[in-house]
mmCIF file of C-alpha atoms in Angstrom:
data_model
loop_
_atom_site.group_PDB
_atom_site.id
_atom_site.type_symbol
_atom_site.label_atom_id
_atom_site.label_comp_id
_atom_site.label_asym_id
_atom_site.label_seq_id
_atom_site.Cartn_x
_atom_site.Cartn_y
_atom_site.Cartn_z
ATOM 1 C CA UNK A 1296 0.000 0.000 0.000
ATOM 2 C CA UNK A 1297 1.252 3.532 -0.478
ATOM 3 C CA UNK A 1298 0.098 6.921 -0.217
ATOM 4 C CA UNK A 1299 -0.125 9.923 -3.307
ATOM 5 C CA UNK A 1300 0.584 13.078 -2.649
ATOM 6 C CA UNK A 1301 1.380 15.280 -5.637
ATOM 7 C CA UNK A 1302 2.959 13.423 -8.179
ATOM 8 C CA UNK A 1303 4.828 11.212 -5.739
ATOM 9 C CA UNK A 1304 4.493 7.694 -4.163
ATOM 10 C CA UNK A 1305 5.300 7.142 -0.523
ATOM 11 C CA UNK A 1306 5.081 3.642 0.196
ATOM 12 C CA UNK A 1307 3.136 2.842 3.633
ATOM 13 C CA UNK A 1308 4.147 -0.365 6.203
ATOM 14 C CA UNK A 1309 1.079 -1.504 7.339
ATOM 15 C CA UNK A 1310 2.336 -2.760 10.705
ATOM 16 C CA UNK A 1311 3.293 0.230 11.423
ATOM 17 C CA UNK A 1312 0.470 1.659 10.125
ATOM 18 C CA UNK A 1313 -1.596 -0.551 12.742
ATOM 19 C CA UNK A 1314 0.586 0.176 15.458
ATOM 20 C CA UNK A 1315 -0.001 4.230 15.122
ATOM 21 C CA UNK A 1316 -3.850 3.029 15.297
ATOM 22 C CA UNK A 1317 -4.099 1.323 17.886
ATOM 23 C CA UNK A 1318 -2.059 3.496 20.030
ATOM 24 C CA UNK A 1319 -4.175 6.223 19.044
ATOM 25 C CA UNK A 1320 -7.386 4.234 20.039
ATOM 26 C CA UNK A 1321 -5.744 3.156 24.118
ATOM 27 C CA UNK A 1322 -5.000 6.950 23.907
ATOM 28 C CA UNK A 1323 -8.502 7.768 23.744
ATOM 29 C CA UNK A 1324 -9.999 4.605 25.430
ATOM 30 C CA UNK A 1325 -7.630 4.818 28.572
ATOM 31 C CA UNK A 1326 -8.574 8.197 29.825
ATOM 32 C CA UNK A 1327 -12.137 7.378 29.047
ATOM 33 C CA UNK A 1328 -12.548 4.422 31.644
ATOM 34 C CA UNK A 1329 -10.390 6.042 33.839
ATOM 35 C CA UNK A 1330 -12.955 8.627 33.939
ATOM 36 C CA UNK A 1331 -15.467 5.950 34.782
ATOM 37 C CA UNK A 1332 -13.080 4.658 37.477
ATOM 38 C CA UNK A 1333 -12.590 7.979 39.142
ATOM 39 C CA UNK A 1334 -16.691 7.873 39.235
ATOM 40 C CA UNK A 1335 -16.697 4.826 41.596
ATOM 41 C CA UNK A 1336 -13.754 6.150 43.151
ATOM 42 C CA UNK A 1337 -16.044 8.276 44.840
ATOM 43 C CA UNK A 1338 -18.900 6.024 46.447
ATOM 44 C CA UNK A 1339 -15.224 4.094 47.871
ATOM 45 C CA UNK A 1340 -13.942 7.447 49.491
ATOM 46 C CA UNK A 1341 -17.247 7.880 51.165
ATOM 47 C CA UNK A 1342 -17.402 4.757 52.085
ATOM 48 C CA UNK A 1343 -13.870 4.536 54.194
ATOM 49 C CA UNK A 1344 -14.855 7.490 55.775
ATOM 50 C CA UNK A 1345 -18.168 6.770 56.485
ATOM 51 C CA UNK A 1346 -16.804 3.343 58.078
ATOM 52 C CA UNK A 1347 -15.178 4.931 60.613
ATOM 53 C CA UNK A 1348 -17.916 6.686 62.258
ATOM 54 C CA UNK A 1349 -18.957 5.428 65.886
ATOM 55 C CA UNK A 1350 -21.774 3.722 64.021
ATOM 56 C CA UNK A 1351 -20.135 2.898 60.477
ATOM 57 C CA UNK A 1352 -21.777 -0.018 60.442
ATOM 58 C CA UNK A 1353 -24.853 1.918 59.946
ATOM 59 C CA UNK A 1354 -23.630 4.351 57.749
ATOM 60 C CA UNK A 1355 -22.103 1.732 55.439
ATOM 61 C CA UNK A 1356 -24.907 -0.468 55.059
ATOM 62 C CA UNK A 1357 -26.477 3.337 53.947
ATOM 63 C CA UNK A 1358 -24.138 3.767 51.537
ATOM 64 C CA UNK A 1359 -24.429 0.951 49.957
ATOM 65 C CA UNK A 1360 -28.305 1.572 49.193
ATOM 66 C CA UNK A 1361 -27.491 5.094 48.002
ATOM 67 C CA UNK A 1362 -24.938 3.199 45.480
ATOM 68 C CA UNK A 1363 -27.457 2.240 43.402
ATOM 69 C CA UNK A 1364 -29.259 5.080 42.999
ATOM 70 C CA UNK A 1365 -26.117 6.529 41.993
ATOM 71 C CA UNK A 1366 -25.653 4.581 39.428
ATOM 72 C CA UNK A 1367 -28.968 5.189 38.196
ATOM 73 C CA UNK A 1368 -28.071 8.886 37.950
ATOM 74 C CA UNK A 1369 -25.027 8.209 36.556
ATOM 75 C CA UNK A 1370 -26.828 6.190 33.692
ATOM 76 C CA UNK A 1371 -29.029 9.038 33.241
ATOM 77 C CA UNK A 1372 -25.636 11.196 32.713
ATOM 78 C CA UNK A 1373 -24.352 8.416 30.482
ATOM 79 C CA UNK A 1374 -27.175 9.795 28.074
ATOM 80 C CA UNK A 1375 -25.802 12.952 27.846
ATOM 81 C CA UNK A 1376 -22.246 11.558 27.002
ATOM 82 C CA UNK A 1377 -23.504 9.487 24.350
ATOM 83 C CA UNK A 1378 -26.075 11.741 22.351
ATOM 84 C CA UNK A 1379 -23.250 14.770 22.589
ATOM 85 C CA UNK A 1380 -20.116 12.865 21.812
ATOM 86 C CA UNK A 1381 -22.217 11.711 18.837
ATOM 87 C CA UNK A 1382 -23.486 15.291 17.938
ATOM 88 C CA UNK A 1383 -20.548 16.757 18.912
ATOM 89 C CA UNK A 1384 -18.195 14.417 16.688
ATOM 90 C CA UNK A 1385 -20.441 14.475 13.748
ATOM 91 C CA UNK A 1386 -20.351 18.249 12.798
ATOM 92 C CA UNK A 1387 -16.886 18.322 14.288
ATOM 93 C CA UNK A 1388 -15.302 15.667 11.499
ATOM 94 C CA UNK A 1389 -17.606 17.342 8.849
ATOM 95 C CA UNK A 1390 -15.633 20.843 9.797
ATOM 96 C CA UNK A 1391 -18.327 22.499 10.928
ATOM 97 C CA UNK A 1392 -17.040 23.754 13.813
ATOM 98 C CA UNK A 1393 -19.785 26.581 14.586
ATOM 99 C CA UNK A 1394 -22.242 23.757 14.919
ATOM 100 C CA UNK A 1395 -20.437 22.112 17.303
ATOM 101 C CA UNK A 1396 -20.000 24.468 19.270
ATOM 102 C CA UNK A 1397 -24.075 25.442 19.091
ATOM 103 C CA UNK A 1398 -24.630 21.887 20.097
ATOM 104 C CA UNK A 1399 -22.436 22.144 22.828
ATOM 105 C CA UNK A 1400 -24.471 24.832 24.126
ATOM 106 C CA UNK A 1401 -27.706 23.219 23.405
ATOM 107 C CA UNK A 1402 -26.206 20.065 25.350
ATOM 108 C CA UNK A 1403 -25.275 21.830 28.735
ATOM 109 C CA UNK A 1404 -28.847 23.728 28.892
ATOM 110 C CA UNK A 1405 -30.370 20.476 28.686
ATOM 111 C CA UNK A 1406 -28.519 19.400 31.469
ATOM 112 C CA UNK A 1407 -29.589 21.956 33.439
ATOM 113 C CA UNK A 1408 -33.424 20.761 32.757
ATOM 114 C CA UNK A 1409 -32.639 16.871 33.128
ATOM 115 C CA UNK A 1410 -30.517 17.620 36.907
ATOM 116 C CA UNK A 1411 -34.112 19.612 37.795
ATOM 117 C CA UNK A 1412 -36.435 16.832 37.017
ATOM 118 C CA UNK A 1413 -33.886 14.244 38.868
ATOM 119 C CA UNK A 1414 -33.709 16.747 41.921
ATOM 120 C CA UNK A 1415 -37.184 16.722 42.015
ATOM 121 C CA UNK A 1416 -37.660 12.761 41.463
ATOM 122 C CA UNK A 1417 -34.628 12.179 43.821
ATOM 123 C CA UNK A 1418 -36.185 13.908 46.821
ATOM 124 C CA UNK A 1419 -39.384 12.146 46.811
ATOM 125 C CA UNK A 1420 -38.184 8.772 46.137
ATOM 126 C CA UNK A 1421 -35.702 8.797 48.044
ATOM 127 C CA UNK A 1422 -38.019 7.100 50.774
ATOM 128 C CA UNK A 1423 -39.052 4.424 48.296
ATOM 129 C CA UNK A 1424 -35.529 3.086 47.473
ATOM 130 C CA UNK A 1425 -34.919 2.176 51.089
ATOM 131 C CA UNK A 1426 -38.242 1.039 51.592
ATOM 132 C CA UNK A 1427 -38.295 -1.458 48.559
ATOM 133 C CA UNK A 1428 -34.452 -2.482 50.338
ATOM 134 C CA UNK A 1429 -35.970 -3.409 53.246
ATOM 135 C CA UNK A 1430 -33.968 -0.856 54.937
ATOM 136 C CA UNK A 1431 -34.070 -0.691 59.212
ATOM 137 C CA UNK A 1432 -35.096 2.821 60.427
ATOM 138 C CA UNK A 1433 -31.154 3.635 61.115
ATOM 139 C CA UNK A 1434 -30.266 3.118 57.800
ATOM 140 C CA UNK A 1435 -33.332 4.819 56.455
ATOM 141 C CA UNK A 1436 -32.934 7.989 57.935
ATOM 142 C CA UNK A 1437 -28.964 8.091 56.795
ATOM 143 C CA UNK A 1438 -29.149 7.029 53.422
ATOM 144 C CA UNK A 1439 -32.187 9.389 52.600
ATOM 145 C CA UNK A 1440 -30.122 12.163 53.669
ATOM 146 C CA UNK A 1441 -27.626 10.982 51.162
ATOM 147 C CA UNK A 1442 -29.999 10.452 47.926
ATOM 148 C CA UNK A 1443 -31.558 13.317 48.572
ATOM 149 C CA UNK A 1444 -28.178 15.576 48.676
ATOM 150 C CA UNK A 1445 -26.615 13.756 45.943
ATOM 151 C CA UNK A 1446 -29.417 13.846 43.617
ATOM 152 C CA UNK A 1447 -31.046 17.310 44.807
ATOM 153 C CA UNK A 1448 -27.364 19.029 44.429
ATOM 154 C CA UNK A 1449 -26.716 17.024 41.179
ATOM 155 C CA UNK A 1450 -26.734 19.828 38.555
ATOM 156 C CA UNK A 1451 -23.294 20.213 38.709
ATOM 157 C CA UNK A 1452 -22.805 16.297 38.251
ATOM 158 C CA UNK A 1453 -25.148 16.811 35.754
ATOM 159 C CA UNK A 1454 -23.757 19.251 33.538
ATOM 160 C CA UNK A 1455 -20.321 17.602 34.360
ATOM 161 C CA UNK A 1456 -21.886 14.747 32.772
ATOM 162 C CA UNK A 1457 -22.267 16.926 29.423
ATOM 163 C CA UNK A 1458 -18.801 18.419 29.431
ATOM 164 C CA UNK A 1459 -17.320 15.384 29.258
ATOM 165 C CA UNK A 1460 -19.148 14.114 26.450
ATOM 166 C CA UNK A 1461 -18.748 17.756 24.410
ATOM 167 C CA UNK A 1462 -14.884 16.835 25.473
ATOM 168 C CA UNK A 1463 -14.783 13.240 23.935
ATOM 169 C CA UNK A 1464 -16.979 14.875 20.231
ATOM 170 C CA UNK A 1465 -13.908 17.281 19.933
ATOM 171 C CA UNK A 1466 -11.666 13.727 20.296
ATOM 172 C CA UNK A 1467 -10.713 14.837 23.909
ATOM 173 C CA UNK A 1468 -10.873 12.127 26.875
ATOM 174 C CA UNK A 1469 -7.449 13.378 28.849
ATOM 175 C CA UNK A 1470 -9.174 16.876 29.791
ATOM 176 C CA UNK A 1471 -12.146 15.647 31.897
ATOM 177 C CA UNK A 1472 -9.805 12.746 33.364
ATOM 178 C CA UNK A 1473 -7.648 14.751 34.553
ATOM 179 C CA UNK A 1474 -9.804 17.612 36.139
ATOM 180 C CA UNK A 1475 -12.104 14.578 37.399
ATOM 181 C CA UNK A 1476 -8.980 13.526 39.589
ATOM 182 C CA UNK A 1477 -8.588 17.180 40.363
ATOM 183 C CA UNK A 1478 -11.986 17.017 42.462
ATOM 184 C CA UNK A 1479 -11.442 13.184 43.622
ATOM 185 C CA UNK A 1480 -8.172 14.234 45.378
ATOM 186 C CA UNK A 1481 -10.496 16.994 46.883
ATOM 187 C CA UNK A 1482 -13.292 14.313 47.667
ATOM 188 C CA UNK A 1483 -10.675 12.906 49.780
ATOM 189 C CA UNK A 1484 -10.092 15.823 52.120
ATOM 190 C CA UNK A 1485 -13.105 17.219 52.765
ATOM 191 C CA UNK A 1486 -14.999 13.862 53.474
ATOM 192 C CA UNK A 1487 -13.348 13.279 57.138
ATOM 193 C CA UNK A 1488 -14.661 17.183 57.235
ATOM 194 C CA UNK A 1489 -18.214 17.030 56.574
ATOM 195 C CA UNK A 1490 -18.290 13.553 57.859
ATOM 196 C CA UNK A 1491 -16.900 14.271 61.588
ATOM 197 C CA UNK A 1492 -16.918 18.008 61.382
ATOM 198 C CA UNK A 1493 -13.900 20.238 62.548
ATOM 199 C CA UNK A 1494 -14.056 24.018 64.171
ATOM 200 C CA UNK A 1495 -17.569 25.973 62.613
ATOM 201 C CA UNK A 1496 -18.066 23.170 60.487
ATOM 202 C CA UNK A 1497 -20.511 20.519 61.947
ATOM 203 C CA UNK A 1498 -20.778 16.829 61.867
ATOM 204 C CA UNK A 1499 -22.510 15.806 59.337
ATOM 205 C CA UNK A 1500 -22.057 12.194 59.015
ATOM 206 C CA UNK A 1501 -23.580 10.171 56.388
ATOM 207 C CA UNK A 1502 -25.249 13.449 54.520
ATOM 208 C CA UNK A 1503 -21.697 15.333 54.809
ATOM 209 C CA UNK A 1504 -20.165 12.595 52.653
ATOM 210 C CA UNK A 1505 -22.923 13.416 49.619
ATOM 211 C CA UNK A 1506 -22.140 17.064 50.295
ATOM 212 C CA UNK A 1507 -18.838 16.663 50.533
ATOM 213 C CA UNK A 1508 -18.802 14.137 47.211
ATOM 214 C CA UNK A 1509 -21.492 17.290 45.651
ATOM 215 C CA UNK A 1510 -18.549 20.041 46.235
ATOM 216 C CA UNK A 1511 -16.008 18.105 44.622
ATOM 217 C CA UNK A 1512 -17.357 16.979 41.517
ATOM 218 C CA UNK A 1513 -19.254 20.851 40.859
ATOM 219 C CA UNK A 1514 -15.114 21.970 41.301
ATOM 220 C CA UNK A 1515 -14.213 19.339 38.262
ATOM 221 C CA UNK A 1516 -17.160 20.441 36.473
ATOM 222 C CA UNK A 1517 -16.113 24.228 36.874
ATOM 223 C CA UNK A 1518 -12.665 23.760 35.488
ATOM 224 C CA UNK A 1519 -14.249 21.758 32.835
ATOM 225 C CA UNK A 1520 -16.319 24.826 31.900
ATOM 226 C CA UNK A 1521 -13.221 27.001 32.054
ATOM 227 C CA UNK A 1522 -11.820 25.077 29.707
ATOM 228 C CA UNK A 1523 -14.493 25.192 27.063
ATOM 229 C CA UNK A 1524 -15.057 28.235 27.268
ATOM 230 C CA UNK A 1525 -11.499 29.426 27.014
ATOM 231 C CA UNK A 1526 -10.845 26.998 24.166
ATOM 232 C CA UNK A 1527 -14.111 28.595 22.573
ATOM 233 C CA UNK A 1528 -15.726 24.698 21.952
ATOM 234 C CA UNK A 1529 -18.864 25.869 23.365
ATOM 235 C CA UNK A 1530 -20.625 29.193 21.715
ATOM 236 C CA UNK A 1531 -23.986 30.099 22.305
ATOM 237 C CA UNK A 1532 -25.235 32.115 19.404
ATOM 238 C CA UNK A 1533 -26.877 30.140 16.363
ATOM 239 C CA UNK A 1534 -24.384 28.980 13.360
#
């Protein structure tokens, strides 16, 4: 096989040729399920903090509930990844850069909309998750606290959600990895200080680990933002 260019022939070694592509592909396939690590990352920082409460027991049996539910919100988020790395990447490899950018837009309002309908669902059945576990009245009372922080502060998840799928259109998975460790590093410190509470901060417990998990991930989303925004990948008026 060999390539044209001009009125020349440059002859092309397909191993190599497979090499370059496959090493492009881990490039882009690495930081993307590291990103999806660092997500459960999170629910395991909570939990080893949680643990060592004077009832961790408790608060660990709550946690685990609440894990499911946020993985349900997280599959809800996976939406947004999917439809705007697709719309994203489409007008991006066409060269229409102006619609990307439009559909980026479009993308983070509607996260905005879906994070206020799963604030509102959250809240309310938040009750009915632990009920349908079979949860006892300790771990009730904890892990509703949790849901209902998690999913009623979730825009920021939400729209972090959307980032990093306008990220991986424009062929980008390293940007949100990397910021998403930012605020998982942060998860780690301010757990044991919503959790157990230090100076005018109070203990918290179980709910302080949702806030605390809340604060970090609206930080990665923010430096997400700043990004697209400086970078100019996300434009608001109409191409």
């Amino acid at each position: 096989m060999s390539w044209v260019i001009g009125d020349r022939v440059y002859p092309v070694n397909m191993k190599q040729e497979r090499k370059q592509a496959d090493r492009e592909i881990l490039s882009l396939a690495l930081p993307a399920a590291g990103a999806g690590l660092t997500a459960l990352l999170h629910t395991w920082i909570d939990t080893f903090w949680v643990g060592r409460m004077p009832d961790g027991a408790v608060g660990v049996a709550s946690i685990g509930v609440s894990s499911f539910t946020v993985w349900i919100y997280g599959s809800l988020g996976s939406l947004l990844i999917a439809g705007l790395t697709g719309v994203v990447g489409r007008y991006t490899g066409a060269g229409k850069g102006d619609s990307a950018s439009y559909s980026a837009s479009q993308g983070l309002r509607g996260a905005f909309w879906l994070a206020g309908i799963c604030a509102a669902a959250g809240y309310f059945l938040a009750p009915l998750f632990f009920s349908l576990a079979g949860a006892e009245p300790s771990v009730f009372e904890k892990g509703v606290a949790y849901v209902r922080i998690y999913w009623g502060g979730g825009f920021p998840i939400m729209v972090g959600y959307a980032a990093t799928g306008i990220f991986r259109g424009y062929g980008d998975t390293r940007t949100p990895f990397i910021l998403g460790l930012v605020g998982l590093g942060l998860n780690a410190v301010l757990d044991p200080l919503f959790i157990f509470g230090f100076g005018p901060v109070p203990a918290m417990g179980v709910g302080g680990a949702a806030l605390a998990t809340v604060i970090c991930l609206a930080a990665s989303t923010g430096l997400m933002l700043m990004v697209l925004l400086r970078r100019r990948l996300v434009v608001s008026s109409r191409p």
